[in-house]
C-alpha positions as YAML, in Angstrom:
chain: A
units: angstrom
residues:
- id: 1
  name: MET
  ca: [-26.17, 172.84, 6.49]
- id: 2
  name: ALA
  ca: [-26.95, 169.18, 7.05]
- id: 3
  name: THR
  ca: [-25.45, 167.33, 10.00]
- id: 4
  name: PHE
  ca: [-25.28, 163.66, 10.44]
- id: 5
  name: THR
  ca: [-25.48, 160.94, 13.22]
- id: 6
  name: LEU
  ca: [-24.58, 157.51, 13.15]
- id: 7
  name: ALA
  ca: [-27.10, 154.59, 12.42]
- id: 8
  name: ALA
  ca: [-25.51, 152.16, 14.76]
- id: 9
  name: ARG
  ca: [-22.61, 151.59, 17.22]
- id: 10
  name: VAL
  ca: [-19.38, 150.23, 15.58]
- id: 11
  name: ASP
  ca: [-16.39, 148.74, 17.63]
- id: 12
  name: ILE
  ca: [-12.86, 148.27, 16.07]
- id: 13
  name: GLU
  ca: [-9.47, 147.18, 17.47]
- id: 14
  name: LEU
  ca: [-5.97, 148.51, 16.62]
- id: 15
  name: ASP
  ca: [-2.60, 147.27, 17.86]
- id: 16
  name: ILE
  ca: [-0.01, 150.02, 17.82]
- id: 17
  name: ARG
  ca: [3.50, 149.31, 19.18]
- id: 18
  name: LYS
  ca: [2.13, 146.66, 21.73]
- id: 19
  name: SER
  ca: [-0.80, 149.00, 22.89]
- id: 20
  name: ARG
  ca: [-4.25, 147.79, 22.20]
- id: 21
  name: PHE
  ca: [-6.65, 150.57, 21.20]
- id: 22
  name: ILE
  ca: [-10.43, 149.76, 21.09]
- id: 23
  name: GLY
  ca: [-12.30, 152.45, 18.98]
- id: 24
  name: ILE
  ca: [-16.07, 152.84, 19.47]
- id: 25
  name: VAL
  ca: [-18.37, 155.32, 17.71]
- id: 26
  name: MET
  ca: [-22.07, 155.47, 18.42]
- id: 27
  name: PRO
  ca: [-25.27, 157.57, 18.33]
- id: 28
  name: VAL
  ca: [-26.27, 159.20, 21.51]
- id: 29
  name: ALA
  ca: [-29.26, 161.52, 22.28]
- id: 30
  name: ASP
  ca: [-27.41, 163.84, 24.64]
- id: 31
  name: ARG
  ca: [-24.61, 164.27, 27.13]
- id: 32
  name: ALA
  ca: [-26.35, 162.19, 29.95]
- id: 33
  name: ALA
  ca: [-26.74, 159.23, 27.51]
- id: 34
  name: ALA
  ca: [-23.00, 159.60, 26.60]
- id: 35
  name: LEU
  ca: [-21.82, 159.61, 30.16]
- id: 36
  name: HIS
  ca: [-23.90, 156.50, 30.86]
- id: 37
  name: GLU
  ca: [-22.08, 154.73, 27.79]
- id: 38
  name: ILE
  ca: [-18.73, 155.97, 29.16]
- id: 39
  name: ASP
  ca: [-19.54, 154.47, 32.55]
- id: 40
  name: ARG
  ca: [-20.53, 151.26, 31.06]
- id: 41
  name: MET
  ca: [-17.15, 151.03, 29.01]
- id: 42
  name: ARG
  ca: [-15.18, 151.78, 32.20]
- id: 43
  name: GLN
  ca: [-17.06, 148.79, 33.81]
- id: 44
  name: ALA
  ca: [-16.53, 146.59, 30.86]
- id: 45
  name: HIS
  ca: [-12.85, 147.28, 30.84]
- id: 46
  name: PRO
  ca: [-11.74, 147.82, 34.65]
- id: 47
  name: ASN
  ca: [-8.04, 147.11, 33.70]
- id: 48
  name: ALA
  ca: [-7.77, 149.54, 30.78]
- id: 49
  name: THR
  ca: [-5.24, 152.21, 31.26]
- id: 50
  name: HIS
  ca: [-7.42, 154.94, 29.69]
- id: 51
  name: VAL
  ca: [-11.04, 155.47, 28.52]
- id: 52
  name: CYS
  ca: [-10.75, 158.65, 26.40]
- id: 53
  name: TRP
  ca: [-13.78, 160.05, 24.67]
- id: 54
  name: ALA
  ca: [-15.30, 162.86, 22.54]
- id: 55
  name: LEU
  ca: [-18.91, 163.86, 22.30]
- id: 56
  name: MET
  ca: [-20.58, 165.99, 19.59]
- id: 57
  name: ALA
  ca: [-24.07, 166.86, 20.89]
- id: 58
  name: GLY
  ca: [-24.83, 170.63, 20.05]
- id: 59
  name: GLY
  ca: [-24.24, 172.64, 23.08]
- id: 60
  name: GLN
  ca: [-23.41, 169.59, 25.12]
- id: 61
  name: SER
  ca: [-20.40, 168.56, 23.43]
- id: 62
  name: GLY
  ca: [-17.25, 167.60, 25.49]
- id: 63
  name: MET
  ca: [-14.07, 165.41, 25.56]
- id: 64
  name: SER
  ca: [-11.61, 163.78, 28.12]
- id: 65
  name: ASP
  ca: [-8.13, 162.69, 27.65]
- id: 66
  name: ASP
  ca: [-8.53, 160.49, 30.77]
- id: 67
  name: GLY
  ca: [-4.96, 160.80, 32.03]
- id: 68
  name: GLU
  ca: [-3.19, 160.90, 28.65]
- id: 69
  name: PRO
  ca: [-1.16, 164.04, 28.03]
- id: 70
  name: SER
  ca: [-3.34, 167.02, 27.57]
- id: 71
  name: GLY
  ca: [-4.68, 167.35, 23.96]
- id: 72
  name: THR
  ca: [-3.37, 163.96, 22.81]
- id: 73
  name: ALA
  ca: [-6.74, 161.97, 22.85]
- id: 74
  name: GLY
  ca: [-10.09, 163.85, 23.41]
- id: 75
  name: ARG
  ca: [-9.30, 166.81, 21.12]
- id: 76
  name: PRO
  ca: [-8.08, 164.82, 18.16]
- id: 77
  name: MET
  ca: [-11.12, 162.49, 18.53]
- id: 78
  name: LEU
  ca: [-13.40, 165.61, 18.54]
- id: 79
  name: GLU
  ca: [-11.86, 166.87, 15.54]
- id: 80
  name: VAL
  ca: [-12.47, 163.60, 13.52]
- id: 81
  name: LEU
  ca: [-16.27, 163.71, 14.64]
- id: 82
  name: ARG
  ca: [-16.31, 167.40, 13.43]
- id: 83
  name: HIS
  ca: [-14.67, 166.53, 10.13]
- id: 84
  name: HIS
  ca: [-17.45, 164.00, 9.46]
- id: 85
  name: GLU
  ca: [-20.07, 166.58, 10.24]
- id: 86
  name: LEU
  ca: [-21.41, 164.48, 13.18]
- id: 87
  name: ASP
  ca: [-23.77, 165.47, 15.88]
- id: 88
  name: GLY
  ca: [-25.32, 163.12, 18.39]
- id: 89
  name: ALA
  ca: [-22.23, 161.01, 18.25]
- id: 90
  name: LEU
  ca: [-19.97, 159.61, 20.84]
- id: 91
  name: ALA
  ca: [-16.49, 158.44, 20.15]
- id: 92
  name: MET
  ca: [-14.54, 156.44, 22.85]
- id: 93
  name: VAL
  ca: [-11.24, 154.72, 22.90]
- id: 94
  name: VAL
  ca: [-10.25, 152.16, 25.47]
- id: 95
  name: ARG
  ca: [-6.47, 151.86, 25.67]
- id: 96
  name: TYR
  ca: [-4.46, 148.99, 27.17]
- id: 97
  name: TYR
  ca: [-0.86, 150.29, 27.45]
- id: 98
  name: GLY
  ca: [1.62, 147.79, 26.02]
- id: 99
  name: GLY
  ca: [4.79, 149.18, 27.58]
- id: 100
  name: ILE
  ca: [6.22, 151.30, 24.68]
- id: 101
  name: LYS
  ca: [5.71, 155.08, 24.82]
- id: 102
  name: LEU
  ca: [4.14, 156.71, 21.79]
- id: 103
  name: GLY
  ca: [5.10, 160.32, 22.33]
- id: 104
  name: ALA
  ca: [2.54, 162.97, 21.97]
- id: 105
  name: GLY
  ca: [2.49, 162.87, 18.23]
- id: 106
  name: GLY
  ca: [2.15, 158.96, 18.32]
- id: 107
  name: LEU
  ca: [-0.89, 159.28, 20.76]
- id: 108
  name: VAL
  ca: [-2.60, 161.98, 18.54]
- id: 109
  name: ARG
  ca: [-2.20, 159.61, 15.55]
- id: 110
  name: ALA
  ca: [-3.36, 156.40, 17.41]
- id: 111
  name: TYR
  ca: [-6.44, 158.08, 18.85]
- id: 112
  name: THR
  ca: [-7.33, 159.71, 15.56]
- id: 113
  name: ASP
  ca: [-6.69, 156.53, 13.51]
- id: 114
  name: ALA
  ca: [-8.93, 154.45, 15.95]
- id: 115
  name: ILE
  ca: [-11.91, 156.68, 15.51]
- id: 116
  name: ALA
  ca: [-11.30, 157.28, 11.70]
- id: 117
  name: THR
  ca: [-11.10, 153.45, 11.26]
- id: 118
  name: ALA
  ca: [-14.39, 153.00, 13.23]
- id: 119
  name: LEU
  ca: [-16.19, 155.67, 11.10]
- id: 120
  name: LYS
  ca: [-15.14, 153.99, 7.84]
- id: 121
  name: GLN
  ca: [-17.27, 151.10, 8.96]
- id: 122
  name: ALA
  ca: [-20.15, 153.25, 10.29]
- id: 123
  name: GLN
  ca: [-23.19, 154.34, 8.39]
- id: 124
  name: ARG
  ca: [-23.89, 158.03, 8.66]
- id: 125
  name: ILE
  ca: [-27.45, 159.19, 8.37]
- id: 126
  name: GLU
  ca: [-28.77, 162.72, 8.10]
- id: 127
  name: ARG
  ca: [-29.98, 164.09, 11.44]
- id: 128
  name: VAL
  ca: [-33.36, 165.71, 10.95]
- id: 129
  name: ALA
  ca: [-34.46, 168.46, 13.54]
- id: 130
  name: MET
  ca: [-37.76, 167.28, 14.91]
- id: 131
  name: ALA
  ca: [-40.40, 169.47, 16.45]
- id: 132
  name: GLU
  ca: [-43.80, 169.08, 18.20]
- id: 133
  name: LEU
  ca: [-47.17, 170.57, 17.59]
- id: 134
  name: ASP
  ca: [-49.87, 170.41, 20.31]
- id: 135
  name: ILE
  ca: [-53.20, 170.78, 18.41]
- id: 136
  name: GLY
  ca: [-56.52, 171.55, 19.88]
- id: 137
  name: ILE
  ca: [-59.55, 171.05, 17.42]
- id: 138
  name: SER
  ca: [-63.32, 170.32, 17.51]
- id: 139
  name: TYR
  ca: [-64.48, 166.85, 17.50]
- id: 140
  name: ALA
  ca: [-66.06, 167.39, 13.93]
- id: 141
  name: ALA
  ca: [-62.45, 168.26, 12.53]
- id: 142
  name: GLU
  ca: [-60.77, 165.08, 14.09]
- id: 143
  name: PRO
  ca: [-61.47, 162.50, 11.42]
- id: 144
  name: GLN
  ca: [-60.28, 164.81, 8.60]
- id: 145
  name: LEU
  ca: [-57.06, 165.79, 10.66]
- id: 146
  name: ARG
  ca: [-56.29, 162.13, 11.41]
- id: 147
  name: HIS
  ca: [-56.58, 161.24, 7.72]
- id: 148
  name: TRP
  ca: [-54.10, 164.13, 6.89]
- id: 149
  name: LEU
  ca: [-51.81, 162.95, 9.65]
- id: 150
  name: ALA
  ca: [-51.77, 159.44, 8.34]
- id: 151
  name: GLN
  ca: [-51.02, 160.70, 4.81]
- id: 152
  name: HIS
  ca: [-47.96, 162.59, 5.91]
- id: 153
  name: LYS
  ca: [-46.74, 159.80, 8.38]
- id: 154
  name: TYR
  ca: [-46.29, 162.22, 11.28]
- id: 155
  name: GLN
  ca: [-45.94, 160.72, 14.58]
- id: 156
  name: LEU
  ca: [-48.82, 160.99, 16.81]
- id: 157
  name: LEU
  ca: [-47.44, 161.07, 20.41]
- id: 158
  name: ASP
  ca: [-50.58, 161.58, 22.51]
- id: 159
  name: SER
  ca: [-54.14, 162.28, 22.16]
- id: 160
  name: ARG
  ca: [-56.83, 163.33, 24.70]
- id: 161
  name: HIS
  ca: [-60.40, 164.27, 24.49]
- id: 162
  name: ASP
  ca: [-62.09, 167.02, 26.66]
- id: 163
  name: THR
  ca: [-64.08, 170.08, 25.40]
- id: 164
  name: LEU
  ca: [-61.66, 169.81, 22.41]
- id: 165
  name: VAL
  ca: [-59.63, 166.95, 20.76]
- id: 166
  name: HIS
  ca: [-55.82, 167.51, 21.59]
- id: 167
  name: LEU
  ca: [-53.25, 165.84, 19.42]
- id: 168
  name: LEU
  ca: [-49.55, 166.03, 20.01]
- id: 169
  name: LEU
  ca: [-47.70, 165.48, 16.89]
- id: 170
  name: ARG
  ca: [-44.04, 164.95, 16.18]
- id: 171
  name: LEU
  ca: [-42.64, 166.05, 12.80]
- id: 172
  name: PRO
  ca: [-39.55, 167.45, 11.02]
- id: 173
  name: ALA
  ca: [-38.99, 171.12, 12.08]
- id: 174
  name: ALA
  ca: [-38.72, 172.05, 8.50]
- id: 175
  name: ASP
  ca: [-42.33, 170.91, 7.88]
- id: 176
  name: LEU
  ca: [-43.92, 173.19, 10.69]
- id: 177
  name: ASP
  ca: [-45.18, 176.13, 8.51]
- id: 178
  name: GLN
  ca: [-46.70, 173.85, 5.99]
- id: 179
  name: ALA
  ca: [-48.17, 171.71, 8.56]
- id: 180
  name: GLU
  ca: [-49.67, 174.64, 10.42]
- id: 181
  name: GLU
  ca: [-51.28, 175.97, 7.14]
- id: 182
  name: ALA
  ca: [-52.74, 172.36, 6.39]
- id: 183
  name: ILE
  ca: [-54.22, 172.11, 9.88]
- id: 184
  name: ARG
  ca: [-55.93, 175.41, 9.64]
- id: 185
  name: ARG
  ca: [-57.50, 174.46, 6.36]
- id: 186
  name: VAL
  ca: [-58.87, 171.31, 8.07]
- id: 187
  name: ALA
  ca: [-59.86, 173.28, 11.24]
- id: 188
  name: SER
  ca: [-59.99, 177.06, 10.86]
- id: 189
  name: ASN
  ca: [-60.20, 177.56, 14.54]
- id: 190
  name: ALA
  ca: [-57.52, 175.16, 15.68]
- id: 191
  name: SER
  ca: [-55.22, 176.12, 18.52]
- id: 192
  name: ILE
  ca: [-51.70, 175.30, 17.63]
- id: 193
  name: LYS
  ca: [-48.62, 175.46, 19.94]
- id: 194
  name: ARG
  ca: [-45.06, 174.71, 18.62]
- id: 195
  name: SER
  ca: [-42.26, 173.20, 20.67]
- id: 196
  name: ILE
  ca: [-38.83, 172.64, 19.18]
...
């Protein structure tokens, strides 16, 4: 099943019964990157009443109501991200309270609408699982393997030369089996280590 992330950050603003809601959606690599962005948002809006967030990042997902009644901000935002099949995505809403209470249902709608509105303007891109191959080959096989690498446009992360040529490649995980076969055709005694 395909999952998606966002191409770029999108910010929107909604005024709901005198409260100002700033909705932000953005791609993030992991929870640490998300927490850094949340801290930056808190610093940028020191007078905001709440900075609520939801993160879809595989096993690092999370959410916060940041003082709003439990279940009225983080959970609804997380559900919007799930509905859009997003991963590696952070949703934040900065709220400036305007003096009129919205009630639990009103808060759920406000936080949901802020993220849904931002996502309408965001470009979703398919998230491709990547893997790395650490390859050890003879010097004689290096030119042919580099030619193959250039043809497939796989990313060369590192190379070093000692008794063997060592190349560290980054490629889509779905290509691993096919890539290993091709490398063994070029250099039958290649040593290949995977990391996903």
